[in-house]
Each structure stands twice: as structure tokens, then as C-alpha cells.
XYZ file of C-alpha atoms in Angstrom:
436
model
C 111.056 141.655 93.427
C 112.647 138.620 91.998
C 112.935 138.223 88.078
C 114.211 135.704 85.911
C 116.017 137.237 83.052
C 117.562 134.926 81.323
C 118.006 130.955 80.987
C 121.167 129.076 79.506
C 120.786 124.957 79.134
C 123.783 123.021 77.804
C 122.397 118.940 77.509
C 119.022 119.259 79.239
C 116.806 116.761 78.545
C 116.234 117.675 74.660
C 118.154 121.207 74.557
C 121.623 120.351 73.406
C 122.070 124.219 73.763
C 119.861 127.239 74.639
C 120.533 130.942 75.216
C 117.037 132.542 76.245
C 116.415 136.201 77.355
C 113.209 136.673 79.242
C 111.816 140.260 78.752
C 108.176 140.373 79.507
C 106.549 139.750 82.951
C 104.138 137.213 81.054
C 105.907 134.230 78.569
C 104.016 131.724 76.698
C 105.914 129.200 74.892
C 103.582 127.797 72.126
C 104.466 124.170 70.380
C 103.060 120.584 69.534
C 103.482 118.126 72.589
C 107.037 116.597 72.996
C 109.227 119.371 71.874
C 110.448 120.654 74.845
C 108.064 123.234 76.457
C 108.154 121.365 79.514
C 111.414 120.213 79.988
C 112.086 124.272 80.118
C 109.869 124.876 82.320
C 111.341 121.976 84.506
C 114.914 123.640 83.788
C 113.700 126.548 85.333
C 112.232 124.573 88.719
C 115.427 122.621 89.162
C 117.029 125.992 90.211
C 114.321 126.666 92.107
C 113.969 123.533 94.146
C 116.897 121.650 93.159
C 115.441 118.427 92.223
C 114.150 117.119 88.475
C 110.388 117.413 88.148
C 110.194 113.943 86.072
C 113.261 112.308 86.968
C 114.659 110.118 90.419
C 117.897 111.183 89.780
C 119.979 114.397 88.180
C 121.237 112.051 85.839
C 118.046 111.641 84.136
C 117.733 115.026 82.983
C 121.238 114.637 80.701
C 120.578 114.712 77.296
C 121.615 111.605 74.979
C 124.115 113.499 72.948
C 126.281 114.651 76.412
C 128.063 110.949 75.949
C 129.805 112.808 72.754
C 131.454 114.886 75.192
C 134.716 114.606 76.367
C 133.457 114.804 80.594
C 129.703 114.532 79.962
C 128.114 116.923 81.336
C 124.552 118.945 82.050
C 124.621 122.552 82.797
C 121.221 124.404 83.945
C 121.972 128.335 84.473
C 120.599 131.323 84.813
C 120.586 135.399 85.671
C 117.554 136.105 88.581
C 117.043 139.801 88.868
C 116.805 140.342 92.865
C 116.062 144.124 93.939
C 119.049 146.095 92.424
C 121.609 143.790 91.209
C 121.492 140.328 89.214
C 122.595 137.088 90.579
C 123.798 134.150 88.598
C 122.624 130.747 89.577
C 123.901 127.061 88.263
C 123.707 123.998 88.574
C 125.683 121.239 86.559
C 126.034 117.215 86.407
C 128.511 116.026 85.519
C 129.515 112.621 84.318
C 132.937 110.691 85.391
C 134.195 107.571 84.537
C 134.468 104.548 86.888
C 135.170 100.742 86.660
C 131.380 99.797 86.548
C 130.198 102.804 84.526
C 129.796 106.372 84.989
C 129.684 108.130 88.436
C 128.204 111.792 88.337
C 128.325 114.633 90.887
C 126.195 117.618 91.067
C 127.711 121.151 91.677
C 125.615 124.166 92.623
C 127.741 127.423 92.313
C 126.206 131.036 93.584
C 127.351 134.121 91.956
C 130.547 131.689 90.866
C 131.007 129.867 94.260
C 130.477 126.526 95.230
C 127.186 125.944 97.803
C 125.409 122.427 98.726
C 122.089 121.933 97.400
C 120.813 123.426 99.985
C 121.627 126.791 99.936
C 120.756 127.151 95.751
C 116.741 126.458 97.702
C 114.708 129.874 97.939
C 116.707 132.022 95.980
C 114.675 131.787 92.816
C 111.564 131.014 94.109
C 108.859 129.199 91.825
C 105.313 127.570 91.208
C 104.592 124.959 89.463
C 101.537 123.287 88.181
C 101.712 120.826 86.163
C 98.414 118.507 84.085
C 99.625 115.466 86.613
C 99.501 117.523 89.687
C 96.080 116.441 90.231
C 98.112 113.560 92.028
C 97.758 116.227 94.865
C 94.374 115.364 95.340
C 93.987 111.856 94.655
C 97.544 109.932 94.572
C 98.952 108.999 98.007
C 100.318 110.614 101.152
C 103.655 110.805 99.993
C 102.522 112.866 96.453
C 101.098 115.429 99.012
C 103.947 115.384 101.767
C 106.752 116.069 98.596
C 104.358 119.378 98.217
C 104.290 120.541 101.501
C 108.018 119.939 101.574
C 108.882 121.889 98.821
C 107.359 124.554 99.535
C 108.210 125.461 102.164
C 111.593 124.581 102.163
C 111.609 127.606 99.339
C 109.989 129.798 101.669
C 111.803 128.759 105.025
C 115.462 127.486 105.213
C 114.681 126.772 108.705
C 112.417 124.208 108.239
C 114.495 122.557 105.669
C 117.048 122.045 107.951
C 114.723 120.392 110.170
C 113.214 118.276 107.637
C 116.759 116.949 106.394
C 117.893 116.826 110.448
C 114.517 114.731 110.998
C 114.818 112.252 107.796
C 118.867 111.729 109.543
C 117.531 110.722 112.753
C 114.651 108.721 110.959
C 116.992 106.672 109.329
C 119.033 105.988 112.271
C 115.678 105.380 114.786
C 114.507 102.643 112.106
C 117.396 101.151 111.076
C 117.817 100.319 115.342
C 113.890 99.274 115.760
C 114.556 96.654 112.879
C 117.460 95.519 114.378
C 115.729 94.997 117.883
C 112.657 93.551 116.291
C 115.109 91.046 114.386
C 116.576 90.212 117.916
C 113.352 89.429 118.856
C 112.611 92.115 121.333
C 109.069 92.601 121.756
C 109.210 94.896 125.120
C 110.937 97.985 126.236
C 113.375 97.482 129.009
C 116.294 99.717 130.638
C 118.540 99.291 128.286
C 115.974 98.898 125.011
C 114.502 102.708 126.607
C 117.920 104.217 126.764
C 118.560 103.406 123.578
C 115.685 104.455 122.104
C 115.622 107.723 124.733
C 118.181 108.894 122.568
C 116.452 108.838 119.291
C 112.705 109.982 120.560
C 114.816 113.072 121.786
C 116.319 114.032 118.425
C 113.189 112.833 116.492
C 110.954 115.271 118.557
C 113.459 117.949 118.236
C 113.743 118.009 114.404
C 109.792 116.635 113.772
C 108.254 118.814 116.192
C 109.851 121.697 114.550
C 108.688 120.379 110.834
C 105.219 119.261 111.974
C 104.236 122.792 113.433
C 105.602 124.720 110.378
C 103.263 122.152 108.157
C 100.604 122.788 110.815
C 100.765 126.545 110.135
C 101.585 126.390 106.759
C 98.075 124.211 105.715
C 96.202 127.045 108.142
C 96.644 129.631 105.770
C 96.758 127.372 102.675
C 93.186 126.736 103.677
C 91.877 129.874 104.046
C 93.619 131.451 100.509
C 92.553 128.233 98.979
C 89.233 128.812 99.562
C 89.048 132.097 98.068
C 90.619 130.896 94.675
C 88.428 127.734 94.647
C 85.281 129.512 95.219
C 86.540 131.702 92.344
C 87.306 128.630 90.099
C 83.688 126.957 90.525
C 81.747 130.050 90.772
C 80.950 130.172 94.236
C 79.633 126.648 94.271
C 81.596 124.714 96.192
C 83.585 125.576 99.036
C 87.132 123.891 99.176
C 88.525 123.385 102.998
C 92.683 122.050 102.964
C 93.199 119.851 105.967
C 96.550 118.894 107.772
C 96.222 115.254 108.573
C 98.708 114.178 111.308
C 99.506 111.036 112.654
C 98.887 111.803 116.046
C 96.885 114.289 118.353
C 98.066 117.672 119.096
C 95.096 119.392 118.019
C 91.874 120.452 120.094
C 90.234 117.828 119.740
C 89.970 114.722 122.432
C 90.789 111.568 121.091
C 87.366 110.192 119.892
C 86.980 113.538 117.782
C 90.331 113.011 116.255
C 89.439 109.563 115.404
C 85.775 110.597 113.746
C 87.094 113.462 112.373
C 90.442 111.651 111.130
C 88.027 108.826 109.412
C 86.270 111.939 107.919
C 83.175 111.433 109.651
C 81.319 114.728 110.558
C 81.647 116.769 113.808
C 79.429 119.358 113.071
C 76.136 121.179 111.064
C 78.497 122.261 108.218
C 80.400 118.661 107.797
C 83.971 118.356 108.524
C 85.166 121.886 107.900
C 88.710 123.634 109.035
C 86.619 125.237 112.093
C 85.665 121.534 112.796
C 88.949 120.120 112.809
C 92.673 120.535 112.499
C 92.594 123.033 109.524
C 92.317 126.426 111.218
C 94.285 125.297 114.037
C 97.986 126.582 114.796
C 100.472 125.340 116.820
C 103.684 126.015 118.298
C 106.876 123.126 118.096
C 106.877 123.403 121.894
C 103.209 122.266 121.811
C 103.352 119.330 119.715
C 107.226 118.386 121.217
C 105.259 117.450 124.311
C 102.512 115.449 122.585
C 104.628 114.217 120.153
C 107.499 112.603 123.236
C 104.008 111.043 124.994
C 102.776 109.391 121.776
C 106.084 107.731 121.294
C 106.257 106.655 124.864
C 102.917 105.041 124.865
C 103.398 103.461 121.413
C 106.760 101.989 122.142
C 105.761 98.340 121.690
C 103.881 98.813 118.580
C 106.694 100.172 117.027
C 109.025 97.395 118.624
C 106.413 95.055 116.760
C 106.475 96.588 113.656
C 110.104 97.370 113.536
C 109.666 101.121 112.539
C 109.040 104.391 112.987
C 105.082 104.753 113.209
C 104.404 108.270 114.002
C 105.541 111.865 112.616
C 105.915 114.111 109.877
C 106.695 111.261 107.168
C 103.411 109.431 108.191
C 100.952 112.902 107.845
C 98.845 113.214 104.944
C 97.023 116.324 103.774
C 93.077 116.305 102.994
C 91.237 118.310 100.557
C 87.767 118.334 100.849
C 84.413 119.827 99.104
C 81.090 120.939 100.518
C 82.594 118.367 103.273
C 82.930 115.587 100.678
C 86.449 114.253 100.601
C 87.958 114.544 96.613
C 90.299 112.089 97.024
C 87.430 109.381 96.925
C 84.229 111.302 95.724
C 85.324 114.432 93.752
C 85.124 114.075 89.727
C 88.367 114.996 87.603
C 86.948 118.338 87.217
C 86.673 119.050 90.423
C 89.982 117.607 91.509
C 91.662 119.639 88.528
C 89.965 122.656 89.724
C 91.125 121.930 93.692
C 94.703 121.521 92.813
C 94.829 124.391 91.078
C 93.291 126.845 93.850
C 96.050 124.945 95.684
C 99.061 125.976 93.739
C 97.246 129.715 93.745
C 96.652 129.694 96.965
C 100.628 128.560 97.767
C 101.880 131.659 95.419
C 99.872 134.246 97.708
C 101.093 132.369 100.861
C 105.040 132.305 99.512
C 104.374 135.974 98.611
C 103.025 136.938 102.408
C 105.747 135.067 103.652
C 108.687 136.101 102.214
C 107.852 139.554 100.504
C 108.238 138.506 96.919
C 106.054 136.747 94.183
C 107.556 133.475 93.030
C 108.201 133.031 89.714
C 104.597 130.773 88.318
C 104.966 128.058 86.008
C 102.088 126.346 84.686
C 101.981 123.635 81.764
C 99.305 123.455 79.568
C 96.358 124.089 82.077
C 94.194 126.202 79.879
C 93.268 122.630 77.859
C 91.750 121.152 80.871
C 89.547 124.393 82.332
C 86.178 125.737 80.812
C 85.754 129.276 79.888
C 85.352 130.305 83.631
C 88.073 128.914 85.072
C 90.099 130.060 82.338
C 89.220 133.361 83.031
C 89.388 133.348 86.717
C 93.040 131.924 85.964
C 93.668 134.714 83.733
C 92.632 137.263 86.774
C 94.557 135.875 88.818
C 97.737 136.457 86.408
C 97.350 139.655 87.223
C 98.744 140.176 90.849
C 101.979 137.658 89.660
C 105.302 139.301 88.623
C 106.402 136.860 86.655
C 104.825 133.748 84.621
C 105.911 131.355 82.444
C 103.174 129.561 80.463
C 103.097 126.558 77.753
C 100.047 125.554 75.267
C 99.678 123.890 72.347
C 97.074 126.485 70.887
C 97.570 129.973 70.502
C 93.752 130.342 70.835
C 93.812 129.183 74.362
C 94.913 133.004 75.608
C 93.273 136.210 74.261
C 94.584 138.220 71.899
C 94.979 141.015 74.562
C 96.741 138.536 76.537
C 99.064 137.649 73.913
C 99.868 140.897 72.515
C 101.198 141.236 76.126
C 103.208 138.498 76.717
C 106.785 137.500 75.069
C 105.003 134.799 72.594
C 108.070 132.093 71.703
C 107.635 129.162 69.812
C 109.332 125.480 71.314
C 110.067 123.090 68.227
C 112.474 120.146 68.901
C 114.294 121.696 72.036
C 114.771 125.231 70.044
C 112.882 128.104 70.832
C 111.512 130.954 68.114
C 110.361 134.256 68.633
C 106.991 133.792 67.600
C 105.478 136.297 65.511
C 102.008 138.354 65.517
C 100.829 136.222 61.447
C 102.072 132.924 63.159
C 100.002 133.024 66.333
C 96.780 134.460 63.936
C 97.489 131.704 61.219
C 98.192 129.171 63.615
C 101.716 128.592 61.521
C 104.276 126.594 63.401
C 106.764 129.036 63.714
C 107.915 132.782 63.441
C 110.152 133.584 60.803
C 112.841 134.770 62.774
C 116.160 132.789 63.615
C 115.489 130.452 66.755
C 117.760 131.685 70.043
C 118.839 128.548 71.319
């Protein structure tokens, strides 16, 4: 089991300083809108994933008043609570001055020692879900492929290697298609295939690896996704999560990939995971070989277009209703209500995977659900070992389920015990001193 026990934030976003202890297995932070109840719960992802929720860069996330110090800095700590022992975690930016401005550098240190990025990923594993999230369903490819990605990059170090090996190579395979296209080159020859023999090799080596674990990955997300959904809209609808590659290496000959790619149906119950790609698993070696061919045939498209045209960074990922894709015909609602079995679904797959609950954020959802998905969220609370929630209404969560939760209060990037008259009254704040 994996606990978070306690948060320290020097400069985040609008905490110039907090000192939080974390002693229930349920927290809901309680406060008006813009006073800091997500930027915590953002503070507490960083660790997790290492990159800012709402930001490009780590030097977004540094608050105003860090310019006042003498290096300015941003410090995100904390103590995780893994089996026996505890183990600190931090990350900092910090600011240095150059000739056109300030520089920064980020440093990840490990029980006190210095690690890359990298290796801070999966050892304080967390959820998210977030009001926006419903970008997952209908924003573009690359909303859905950041998912996927961080994911499992928290469950499987493996495949982030691959996936940071892959985007290497990428970089390197485009950057010598442009230049050949810009030399006007418009067929392969010996020494245009050598060249590019090279980079196919490493590109199927890294993406074959990423696009399997995706694969496999969306397989289970499916099935688990289903459950919660059919949970969330009382039985009905029934949610199917599709892996959308950019090539073949499914089952399916190449006028069924097409249809069922376009989203046309291939069978009596519409284009479900048994008539696809969803159920389907794979194996790197599998889609290696398919994955080499569709690069070899495709070689003068991609000469023509000066880029990289197939693999991982071109795959999308489908979610679909009674067969009716949500992206382009599913109301908010129902969009709201998909991303969310989603985000379930992925806590019950990172717990399978790895033998541990990740830590569950979520932001304010109970002000978008009815009283039934509410509830079902509720339920599913139950088999999590540690959450983290945010509202702006104490009368969004049961008395029952606030009497056993740590109830804080968020005003103006401090944080309040809240007490039992302030959540009844609705009063903006305990009486007690604020921790951070």
C-alpha cells in the first residue's frame, strides 16, 4: 500500500508556503473557486507524473512572489508511506540568472539523492480527473495519446523508456525525411533506403514495443470501463474503449480495418471491442513485423510528405456508446459520464498491474453528476486507499461521508481544518489556525 502522508509547497502556483499532514484515507478540501484547491491537487500529480497539469513548462507553476527571493525557486515535496517505511519525494525549480533573463533547472531528489525525471515516475502513483478531462472524449488525438502515456508510464518504466527511445528516433527519422524532401527526392534509392534502413530499424524497435503495451493496455481499459460506465448510466448504455492505430496489425483484413477504422459497422451489435481492435492483444514481435512492412510500402508517401506517417504518435483512441461514437454524437452528459468510467476504470487497471491503489484525485466532479452517478462515484470510493477530493459545497458529499473524511478548508492558497458547525452552516472556514 502506498500513502501520501504529508505535502510541503514552498512558491507553488498560489501557496507561498504549506505544511499539510494527510491523516484520513478520504480528504475533501472545501473552498470558493480560485483559491487553490486545484493547484494542490496538481502539486500532488507533479510528483506523480512529473509534469504541471495546467502549465507547458515547470516554470509556470512558480509563484509571483519567488522573484523576492534571493535564487527563485519552487519546491513541491512530500512523505509517501510505501509498505513499512516512508519515502521522501521532491521536486524543485529553480530560477538562475542569465544575460537574456532567467534560466531554470528542475531537480528531482529520492530519499535526498539526485534522479532524472524519470525515475521520480511510478513511485507515487496517482489519478486524476479533472472538469476539462472530458477533452478525453471529444478534443483531439493528441489529448487522448498524453493519457495513454501517462499512465502507463506510472505503471510500467519499461514502456517509458520506449516511448522516450521512440520520440529520439522520431525526431531524428523526420528531421532526415524533411531534409530529403527539401532535396527534392521523391523516390527511394540505395542510398535514400540505407539511410532510412537505419531509422525504420530503431523506430520499430522502440514503437513496436510502445504500440503493443497501448494495445494491451486499451484491452483491459475496455472491459473495466464498461463495468463502471454501465454503473454510471444505469445499465443503459454500454461504453466500448477502442485502440485506434495507424496501421493494421489487428485481425482484421484491410477492408475491415478501413470500415471499421471509419466507424462503420462490422457486425449485429455495431462496432463493438469483439468487432474490432478493442479486445484484441498483441505481442511487440507481432506488430514489429507489420509495423517494418507498412513503412516499406509507404516509403514514398512519407518521402512526399516529408515525415513520419505511421506509429504510436499518429494512434488515436475511440470511445464509443451503444456503437455511437461520443466524440461526434454523444451529449456532454454522456461524454462527462464516459471519461469518468475511464479514469475508474484506469485506477482498477494500475491497481491489477502493479499491486497497489494509486492515490485518486478528482476536482470538483460531484457538480457535474446527478444523484446516480454521484452515488455510483461514491461506491466506488470505497475499494480506493486513498482520495483526495475538492468541492465548492459541503452538501455535495453526505454527512456520513464527511464525518469520515479529513474535511479542510482552501482559502487564498491556505488550508483550514474545517470544522463539524462550518460544514453544517456552510461558514467559510473552521475556527482553527490554518496549517500552511
Amino acid at each position: 500500500m502506498t500513502f501520501l502522508t504529508h505535502l510541503s509547497l514552498t512558491h507553488f502556483r498560489n501557496y507561498a508556503h504549506l505544511d499539510l499532514d494527510f491523516t484520513h484515507r478520504l480528504t475533501l478540501l472545501q473552498g470558493d473557486n480560485a483559491q487553490g484547491k486545484t493547484n494542490l491537487l496538481e502539486a500532488v500529480y507533479l510528483l506523480a507524473t512529473s509534469k504541471p497539469v495546467h502549465a507547458q513548462t515547470e516554470r509556470e507553476v512558480v509563484d509571483w512572489q519567488a522573484q523576492e527571493e534571493p535564487i527563485p525557486y519552487c519546491r513541491v515535496a512530500a512523505q509517501v508511506r510505501a509498505g513499512e517505511g516512508e519515502r521522501p519525494l521532491e521536486l524543485e525549480v529553480i530560477f538562475t540568472p542569465r544575460s537574456d533573463g532567467l534560466n531554470f533547472t528542475k531537480q528531482v531528489k529520492v530519499n535526498g539523492v539526485g534522479k532524472r525525471s524519470m525515475d521520480l515516475i511510478g513511485l507515487l502513483r496517482a489519478v486524476l480527473f479533472l472538469p476539462e478531462d472530458i477533452r478525453l472524449v471529444d478534443g483531439g488525438p493528441g489529448e487522448r495519446r498524453r493519457y495513454l502515456d501517462i499512465a502507463l508510464c506510472q505503471i510500467d518504466p519499461a514502456y517509458c523508456r520506449s516511448l522516450s527511445e521512440y520520440q529520439k528516433v522520431l525526431a531524428q527519422r523526420n528531421s532526415l525525411l524533411k531534409a530529403l524532401r527539401e532535396q527534392g527526392v521523391q523516390a527511394a534509392s540505395p542510398a535514400v533506403d540505407a539511410q532510412l534502413d537505419f531509422w525504420d530499424e530503431k523506430l520499430v524497435q522502440h514503437g513496436a514495443i510502445a504500440l503493443a503495451k497501448r494495445q494491451n493496455f486499451v484491452a483491459e481499459l475496455d472491459v473495466l470501463a464498461r463495468q463502471r460506465h454501465a454503473d454510471l448510466s444505469g445499465g443503459r448504455e454500454t461504453l466500448y474503449v477502442e485502440y485506434l492505430p495507424s496501421f493494421n496489425y489487428g485481425p482484421l483484413d484491410e477492408g475491415e480495418y478501413r470500415r471499421w477504422r471509419a466507424g462503420n459497422r462490422l457486425g449485429e451489435d455495431g462496432v463493438s471491442g469483439d468487432a474490432g481492435l478493442a479486445a484484441f492483444t498483441v505481442t511487440p514481435e507481432a506488430v514489429a513485423q507489420r509495423f517494418t512492412r507498412r513503412l516499406g510500402e509507404r516509403r514514398r508517401r512519407e518521402l512526399a510528405a516529408g515525415a513520419t506517417l505511421y506509429g504510436p504518435h499518429r494512434d488515436d483512441l475511440r470511445l464509443l456508446a451503444n456503437g455511437r461514437d461520443l466524440r461526434a454524437y454523444g451529449s456532454r452528459g454522456q461524454q462527462r459520464s464516459a471519461a469518468l468510467a475511464l479514469k475508474l476504470a484506469e485506477v482498477q487497471a494500475m491497481t491489477a498491474s502493479t499491486g497497489s491503489a494509486p492515490l485518486l484525485l478528482l476536482d470538483d466532479v460531484m457538480s457535474e453528476l446527478d444523484a446516480n452517478r454521484r452515488s455510483t462515484l461514491l461506491a466506488a470510493l470505497e475499494g480506493v486507499e486513498q482520495a483526495i477530493l475538492t468541492t465548492t459545497d459541503w452538501d455535495d458529499f453526505t454527512p456520513e461521508f464527511r464525518a469520515a473524511a479529513q474535511c479542510l478548508h482552501v482559502r487564498a492558497g491556505e488550508v483550514f481544518p474545517a470544522s463539524e458547525a462550518a460544514q453544517a452552516d456552510g461558514a467559510s472556514h473552521g475556527g482553527e489556525s490554518p496549517r500552511g
